[in-house]
mmCIF file with all atom_site columns, C-alpha atoms in Angstrom:
data_model
loop_
_atom_site.group_PDB
_atom_site.id
_atom_site.type_symbol
_atom_site.label_atom_id
_atom_site.label_alt_id
_atom_site.label_comp_id
_atom_site.label_asym_id
_atom_site.label_entity_id
_atom_site.label_seq_id
_atom_site.pdbx_PDB_ins_code
_atom_site.Cartn_x
_atom_site.Cartn_y
_atom_site.Cartn_z
_atom_site.occupancy
_atom_site.B_iso_or_equiv
_atom_site.pdbx_formal_charge
_atom_site.auth_seq_id
_atom_site.auth_comp_id
_atom_site.auth_asym_id
_atom_site.auth_atom_id
_atom_site.pdbx_PDB_model_num
ATOM 1   C CA . MET A 1 1   ? 0.000  0.000  0.000   1.00 70.00 ? 1   MET A CA 1
ATOM 2   C CA . ASP A 1 2   ? 2.890  2.339  0.778   1.00 74.00 ? 2   ASP A CA 1
ATOM 3   C CA . GLU A 1 3   ? 4.317  1.731  -2.686  1.00 78.00 ? 3   GLU A CA 1
ATOM 4   C CA . PHE A 1 4   ? 1.034  2.840  -4.250  1.00 75.00 ? 4   PHE A CA 1
ATOM 5   C CA . PHE A 1 5   ? 1.001  6.098  -2.282  1.00 72.00 ? 5   PHE A CA 1
ATOM 6   C CA . LEU A 1 6   ? 4.648  6.705  -3.111  1.00 73.00 ? 6   LEU A CA 1
ATOM 7   C CA . ALA A 1 7   ? 3.918  6.106  -6.807  1.00 73.00 ? 7   ALA A CA 1
ATOM 8   C CA . LEU A 1 8   ? 0.919  8.428  -6.625  1.00 75.00 ? 8   LEU A CA 1
ATOM 9   C CA . LEU A 1 9   ? 2.972  11.127 -4.903  1.00 77.00 ? 9   LEU A CA 1
ATOM 10  C CA . SER A 1 10  ? 5.738  10.725 -7.477  1.00 76.00 ? 10  SER A CA 1
ATOM 11  C CA . ALA A 1 11  ? 3.220  11.045 -10.319 1.00 75.00 ? 11  ALA A CA 1
ATOM 12  C CA . ALA A 1 12  ? 1.769  14.212 -8.781  1.00 79.00 ? 12  ALA A CA 1
ATOM 13  C CA . ALA A 1 13  ? 5.235  15.736 -8.350  1.00 79.00 ? 13  ALA A CA 1
ATOM 14  C CA . GLU A 1 14  ? 6.143  14.853 -11.926 1.00 79.00 ? 14  GLU A CA 1
ATOM 15  C CA . LEU A 1 15  ? 2.910  16.389 -13.198 1.00 79.00 ? 15  LEU A CA 1
ATOM 16  C CA . LEU A 1 16  ? 3.405  19.603 -11.202 1.00 84.00 ? 16  LEU A CA 1
ATOM 17  C CA . TYR A 1 17  ? 6.955  19.896 -12.492 1.00 82.00 ? 17  TYR A CA 1
ATOM 18  C CA . GLU A 1 18  ? 5.803  19.458 -16.099 1.00 82.00 ? 18  GLU A CA 1
ATOM 19  C CA . VAL A 1 19  ? 3.048  22.057 -15.718 1.00 85.00 ? 19  VAL A CA 1
ATOM 20  C CA . PHE A 1 20  ? 5.476  24.513 -14.111 1.00 87.00 ? 20  PHE A CA 1
ATOM 21  C CA . PHE A 1 21  ? 8.067  23.942 -16.847 1.00 84.00 ? 21  PHE A CA 1
ATOM 22  C CA . GLN A 1 22  ? 5.491  24.343 -19.617 1.00 86.00 ? 22  GLN A CA 1
ATOM 23  C CA . VAL A 1 23  ? 3.973  27.517 -18.134 1.00 87.00 ? 23  VAL A CA 1
ATOM 24  C CA . VAL A 1 24  ? 7.403  29.120 -17.745 1.00 87.00 ? 24  VAL A CA 1
ATOM 25  C CA . THR A 1 25  ? 8.317  28.114 -21.293 1.00 88.00 ? 25  THR A CA 1
ATOM 26  C CA . GLU A 1 26  ? 5.033  29.459 -22.667 1.00 87.00 ? 26  GLU A CA 1
ATOM 27  C CA . ALA A 1 27  ? 5.572  32.742 -20.830 1.00 86.00 ? 27  ALA A CA 1
ATOM 28  C CA . LEU A 1 28  ? 8.954  32.987 -22.546 1.00 87.00 ? 28  LEU A CA 1
ATOM 29  C CA . VAL A 1 29  ? 7.370  32.250 -25.932 1.00 89.00 ? 29  VAL A CA 1
ATOM 30  C CA . ALA A 1 30  ? 4.650  34.861 -25.279 1.00 87.00 ? 30  ALA A CA 1
ATOM 31  C CA . PHE A 1 31  ? 7.347  37.422 -24.474 1.00 85.00 ? 31  PHE A CA 1
ATOM 32  C CA . ILE A 1 32  ? 9.233  36.588 -27.682 1.00 85.00 ? 32  ILE A CA 1
ATOM 33  C CA . VAL A 1 33  ? 6.065  36.681 -29.819 1.00 83.00 ? 33  VAL A CA 1
ATOM 34  C CA . ARG A 1 34  ? 4.989  39.978 -28.246 1.00 80.00 ? 34  ARG A CA 1
ATOM 35  C CA . SER A 1 35  ? 8.439  41.469 -28.930 1.00 78.00 ? 35  SER A CA 1
ATOM 36  C CA . ILE A 1 36  ? 8.398  40.320 -32.548 1.00 78.00 ? 36  ILE A CA 1
ATOM 37  C CA . ARG A 1 37  ? 4.851  41.630 -33.002 1.00 75.00 ? 37  ARG A CA 1
ATOM 38  C CA . ASN A 1 38  ? 5.897  45.049 -31.694 1.00 69.00 ? 38  ASN A CA 1
ATOM 39  C CA . VAL A 1 39  ? 8.701  45.166 -34.252 1.00 64.00 ? 39  VAL A CA 1
ATOM 40  C CA . LEU A 1 40  ? 6.471  43.995 -37.117 1.00 68.00 ? 40  LEU A CA 1
ATOM 41  C CA . LYS A 1 41  ? 3.425  46.182 -36.488 1.00 67.00 ? 41  LYS A CA 1
ATOM 42  C CA . GLU A 1 42  ? 1.964  45.596 -39.946 1.00 60.00 ? 42  GLU A CA 1
ATOM 43  C CA . SER A 1 43  ? 1.883  41.816 -39.978 1.00 60.00 ? 43  SER A CA 1
ATOM 44  C CA . THR A 1 44  ? -0.994 39.947 -41.529 1.00 67.00 ? 44  THR A CA 1
ATOM 45  C CA . ALA A 1 45  ? -3.220 37.615 -39.554 1.00 73.00 ? 45  ALA A CA 1
ATOM 46  C CA . ILE A 1 46  ? -2.286 33.937 -39.719 1.00 80.00 ? 46  ILE A CA 1
ATOM 47  C CA . ASN A 1 47  ? -4.858 31.196 -40.214 1.00 89.00 ? 47  ASN A CA 1
ATOM 48  C CA . PRO A 1 48  ? -5.786 29.813 -36.742 1.00 91.00 ? 48  PRO A CA 1
ATOM 49  C CA . ILE A 1 49  ? -5.183 26.204 -37.817 1.00 94.00 ? 49  ILE A CA 1
ATOM 50  C CA . LEU A 1 50  ? -1.724 27.063 -39.127 1.00 93.00 ? 50  LEU A CA 1
ATOM 51  C CA . ALA A 1 51  ? -1.030 28.980 -35.913 1.00 91.00 ? 51  ALA A CA 1
ATOM 52  C CA . ALA A 1 52  ? -2.047 25.941 -33.823 1.00 94.00 ? 52  ALA A CA 1
ATOM 53  C CA . ILE A 1 53  ? 0.222  23.699 -35.897 1.00 95.00 ? 53  ILE A CA 1
ATOM 54  C CA . GLY A 1 54  ? 2.991  26.272 -35.509 1.00 93.00 ? 54  GLY A CA 1
ATOM 55  C CA . TYR A 1 55  ? 2.611  26.303 -31.719 1.00 94.00 ? 55  TYR A CA 1
ATOM 56  C CA . LEU A 1 56  ? 2.584  22.489 -31.666 1.00 96.00 ? 56  LEU A CA 1
ATOM 57  C CA . LEU A 1 57  ? 5.825  22.411 -33.677 1.00 96.00 ? 57  LEU A CA 1
ATOM 58  C CA . LEU A 1 58  ? 7.297  25.136 -31.476 1.00 94.00 ? 58  LEU A CA 1
ATOM 59  C CA . GLY A 1 59  ? 6.374  23.029 -28.442 1.00 94.00 ? 59  GLY A CA 1
ATOM 60  C CA . ILE A 1 60  ? 8.123  20.032 -29.979 1.00 96.00 ? 60  ILE A CA 1
ATOM 61  C CA . ALA A 1 61  ? 11.204 22.191 -30.610 1.00 95.00 ? 61  ALA A CA 1
ATOM 62  C CA . PHE A 1 62  ? 11.199 23.435 -27.014 1.00 93.00 ? 62  PHE A CA 1
ATOM 63  C CA . GLY A 1 63  ? 10.702 19.857 -25.826 1.00 92.00 ? 63  GLY A CA 1
ATOM 64  C CA . ILE A 1 64  ? 13.793 18.791 -27.745 1.00 94.00 ? 64  ILE A CA 1
ATOM 65  C CA . ALA A 1 65  ? 15.709 21.778 -26.355 1.00 92.00 ? 65  ALA A CA 1
ATOM 66  C CA . SER A 1 66  ? 14.597 20.825 -22.845 1.00 88.00 ? 66  SER A CA 1
ATOM 67  C CA . LEU A 1 67  ? 16.158 17.404 -23.383 1.00 89.00 ? 67  LEU A CA 1
ATOM 68  C CA . LEU A 1 68  ? 19.482 19.118 -23.991 1.00 90.00 ? 68  LEU A CA 1
ATOM 69  C CA . LEU A 1 69  ? 19.147 20.989 -20.683 1.00 86.00 ? 69  LEU A CA 1
ATOM 70  C CA . PHE A 1 70  ? 17.628 18.102 -18.711 1.00 82.00 ? 70  PHE A CA 1
ATOM 71  C CA . PRO A 1 71  ? 18.591 14.852 -20.490 1.00 80.00 ? 71  PRO A CA 1
ATOM 72  C CA . HIS A 1 72  ? 17.444 12.713 -17.559 1.00 77.00 ? 72  HIS A CA 1
ATOM 73  C CA . PRO A 1 73  ? 14.048 12.968 -15.878 1.00 72.00 ? 73  PRO A CA 1
ATOM 74  C CA . ILE A 1 74  ? 14.136 15.088 -12.735 1.00 68.00 ? 74  ILE A CA 1
ATOM 75  C CA . PHE A 1 75  ? 11.620 12.737 -11.142 1.00 66.00 ? 75  PHE A CA 1
ATOM 76  C CA . HIS A 1 76  ? 11.814 8.983  -11.493 1.00 67.00 ? 76  HIS A CA 1
ATOM 77  C CA . PRO A 1 77  ? 9.118  7.997  -14.033 1.00 65.00 ? 77  PRO A CA 1
ATOM 78  C CA . SER A 1 78  ? 6.026  6.824  -12.204 1.00 65.00 ? 78  SER A CA 1
ATOM 79  C CA . LYS A 1 79  ? 3.566  4.054  -12.986 1.00 68.00 ? 79  LYS A CA 1
ATOM 80  C CA . PHE A 1 80  ? 1.168  6.737  -14.252 1.00 66.00 ? 80  PHE A CA 1
ATOM 81  C CA . ARG A 1 81  ? 3.649  8.117  -16.802 1.00 70.00 ? 81  ARG A CA 1
ATOM 82  C CA . GLY A 1 82  ? 1.311  8.543  -19.778 1.00 75.00 ? 82  GLY A CA 1
ATOM 83  C CA . ILE A 1 83  ? -1.255 10.592 -17.892 1.00 78.00 ? 83  ILE A CA 1
ATOM 84  C CA . SER A 1 84  ? 0.971  13.662 -18.143 1.00 79.00 ? 84  SER A CA 1
ATOM 85  C CA . LEU A 1 85  ? 0.422  13.675 -21.899 1.00 85.00 ? 85  LEU A CA 1
ATOM 86  C CA . LEU A 1 86  ? -3.162 14.795 -21.337 1.00 87.00 ? 86  LEU A CA 1
ATOM 87  C CA . VAL A 1 87  ? -3.352 16.356 -17.883 1.00 88.00 ? 87  VAL A CA 1
ATOM 88  C CA . SER A 1 88  ? -0.289 18.580 -18.151 1.00 89.00 ? 88  SER A CA 1
ATOM 89  C CA . PRO A 1 89  ? -1.319 20.309 -21.424 1.00 93.00 ? 89  PRO A CA 1
ATOM 90  C CA . VAL A 1 90  ? -4.887 20.786 -20.129 1.00 94.00 ? 90  VAL A CA 1
ATOM 91  C CA . VAL A 1 91  ? -3.680 22.423 -16.908 1.00 93.00 ? 91  VAL A CA 1
ATOM 92  C CA . THR A 1 92  ? -1.120 24.505 -18.811 1.00 93.00 ? 92  THR A CA 1
ATOM 93  C CA . GLY A 1 93  ? -3.778 25.600 -21.313 1.00 94.00 ? 93  GLY A CA 1
ATOM 94  C CA . LEU A 1 94  ? -6.060 26.635 -18.456 1.00 95.00 ? 94  LEU A CA 1
ATOM 95  C CA . VAL A 1 95  ? -3.255 28.643 -16.829 1.00 94.00 ? 95  VAL A CA 1
ATOM 96  C CA . MET A 1 96  ? -2.428 30.401 -20.104 1.00 94.00 ? 96  MET A CA 1
ATOM 97  C CA . SER A 1 97  ? -6.122 31.107 -20.648 1.00 96.00 ? 97  SER A CA 1
ATOM 98  C CA . GLN A 1 98  ? -6.281 32.775 -17.237 1.00 96.00 ? 98  GLN A CA 1
ATOM 99  C CA . VAL A 1 99  ? -3.170 34.814 -18.068 1.00 93.00 ? 99  VAL A CA 1
ATOM 100 C CA . GLY A 1 100 ? -4.921 36.025 -21.223 1.00 94.00 ? 100 GLY A CA 1
ATOM 101 C CA . ILE A 1 101 ? -8.091 36.902 -19.291 1.00 96.00 ? 101 ILE A CA 1
ATOM 102 C CA . VAL A 1 102 ? -6.126 38.921 -16.722 1.00 94.00 ? 102 VAL A CA 1
ATOM 103 C CA . LEU A 1 103 ? -4.213 40.787 -19.440 1.00 92.00 ? 103 LEU A CA 1
ATOM 104 C CA . ARG A 1 104 ? -7.415 41.627 -21.342 1.00 94.00 ? 104 ARG A CA 1
ATOM 105 C CA . ARG A 1 105 ? -9.045 42.916 -18.136 1.00 96.00 ? 105 ARG A CA 1
ATOM 106 C CA . LYS A 1 106 ? -6.077 45.237 -17.685 1.00 95.00 ? 106 LYS A CA 1
ATOM 107 C CA . GLY A 1 107 ? -6.567 46.514 -21.234 1.00 94.00 ? 107 GLY A CA 1
ATOM 108 C CA . LYS A 1 108 ? -3.426 44.902 -22.624 1.00 89.00 ? 108 LYS A CA 1
ATOM 109 C CA . GLN A 1 109 ? -3.129 43.052 -25.901 1.00 86.00 ? 109 GLN A CA 1
ATOM 110 C CA . THR A 1 110 ? -2.659 39.317 -25.716 1.00 89.00 ? 110 THR A CA 1
ATOM 111 C CA . VAL A 1 111 ? -0.882 36.931 -28.019 1.00 89.00 ? 111 VAL A CA 1
ATOM 112 C CA . ARG A 1 112 ? -2.391 33.680 -29.216 1.00 91.00 ? 112 ARG A CA 1
ATOM 113 C CA . ILE A 1 113 ? -0.466 31.452 -26.828 1.00 91.00 ? 113 ILE A CA 1
ATOM 114 C CA . GLU A 1 114 ? -2.306 33.176 -23.971 1.00 92.00 ? 114 GLU A CA 1
ATOM 115 C CA . SER A 1 115 ? -5.437 31.198 -24.781 1.00 95.00 ? 115 SER A CA 1
ATOM 116 C CA . PHE A 1 116 ? -6.440 27.641 -23.939 1.00 97.00 ? 116 PHE A CA 1
ATOM 117 C CA . GLY A 1 117 ? -6.193 26.134 -27.413 1.00 96.00 ? 117 GLY A CA 1
ATOM 118 C CA . TYR A 1 118 ? -2.806 27.488 -28.399 1.00 96.00 ? 118 TYR A CA 1
ATOM 119 C CA . GLY A 1 119 ? -1.396 27.000 -24.894 1.00 95.00 ? 119 GLY A CA 1
ATOM 120 C CA . PHE A 1 120 ? -2.610 23.394 -25.011 1.00 97.00 ? 120 PHE A CA 1
ATOM 121 C CA . ALA A 1 121 ? -1.047 22.838 -28.453 1.00 97.00 ? 121 ALA A CA 1
ATOM 122 C CA . PHE A 1 122 ? 2.341  24.137 -27.293 1.00 94.00 ? 122 PHE A CA 1
ATOM 123 C CA . ALA A 1 123 ? 2.294  22.156 -24.038 1.00 94.00 ? 123 ALA A CA 1
ATOM 124 C CA . PHE A 1 124 ? 1.158  19.022 -25.890 1.00 96.00 ? 124 PHE A CA 1
ATOM 125 C CA . GLY A 1 125 ? 4.183  19.312 -28.182 1.00 95.00 ? 125 GLY A CA 1
ATOM 126 C CA . VAL A 1 126 ? 6.521  19.561 -25.186 1.00 92.00 ? 126 VAL A CA 1
ATOM 127 C CA . ALA A 1 127 ? 4.754  16.673 -23.426 1.00 91.00 ? 127 ALA A CA 1
ATOM 128 C CA . ILE A 1 128 ? 4.993  14.390 -26.472 1.00 94.00 ? 128 ILE A CA 1
ATOM 129 C CA . VAL A 1 129 ? 8.751  14.830 -26.658 1.00 92.00 ? 129 VAL A CA 1
ATOM 130 C CA . ARG A 1 130 ? 9.266  14.431 -22.909 1.00 85.00 ? 130 ARG A CA 1
ATOM 131 C CA . LEU A 1 131 ? 7.087  11.297 -22.850 1.00 85.00 ? 131 LEU A CA 1
ATOM 132 C CA . LEU A 1 132 ? 8.740  9.570  -25.792 1.00 86.00 ? 132 LEU A CA 1
ATOM 133 C CA . VAL A 1 133 ? 12.243 9.996  -24.417 1.00 79.00 ? 133 VAL A CA 1
#
């Protein structure tokens, strides 16, 4: 019974770490996108489907880069390893959605990654890479 609780605690810690890592990474991406958008004021709107695919690919790229920084898992993989592929992007998407809501309430412009769908796509890309390795 103790092993089950230890495995459950390990899975929760792993999930919290992944969410934290993905939120910090998405905040960095939002900063970069916002900076680029300020430089290119007259950019044209991108198709939402292409933007989602772009954020997914960007997430995969950041996932690969994270493997260079952290080649070994910080937490020992738990018995519930695959659950992070779904739960982590959902939680990260919800956090990014709330960031977007707060920014809009303050009258600031948001970037696409500060919404649930695009935040989910980015975090899903990171999670796929981290899960497969």
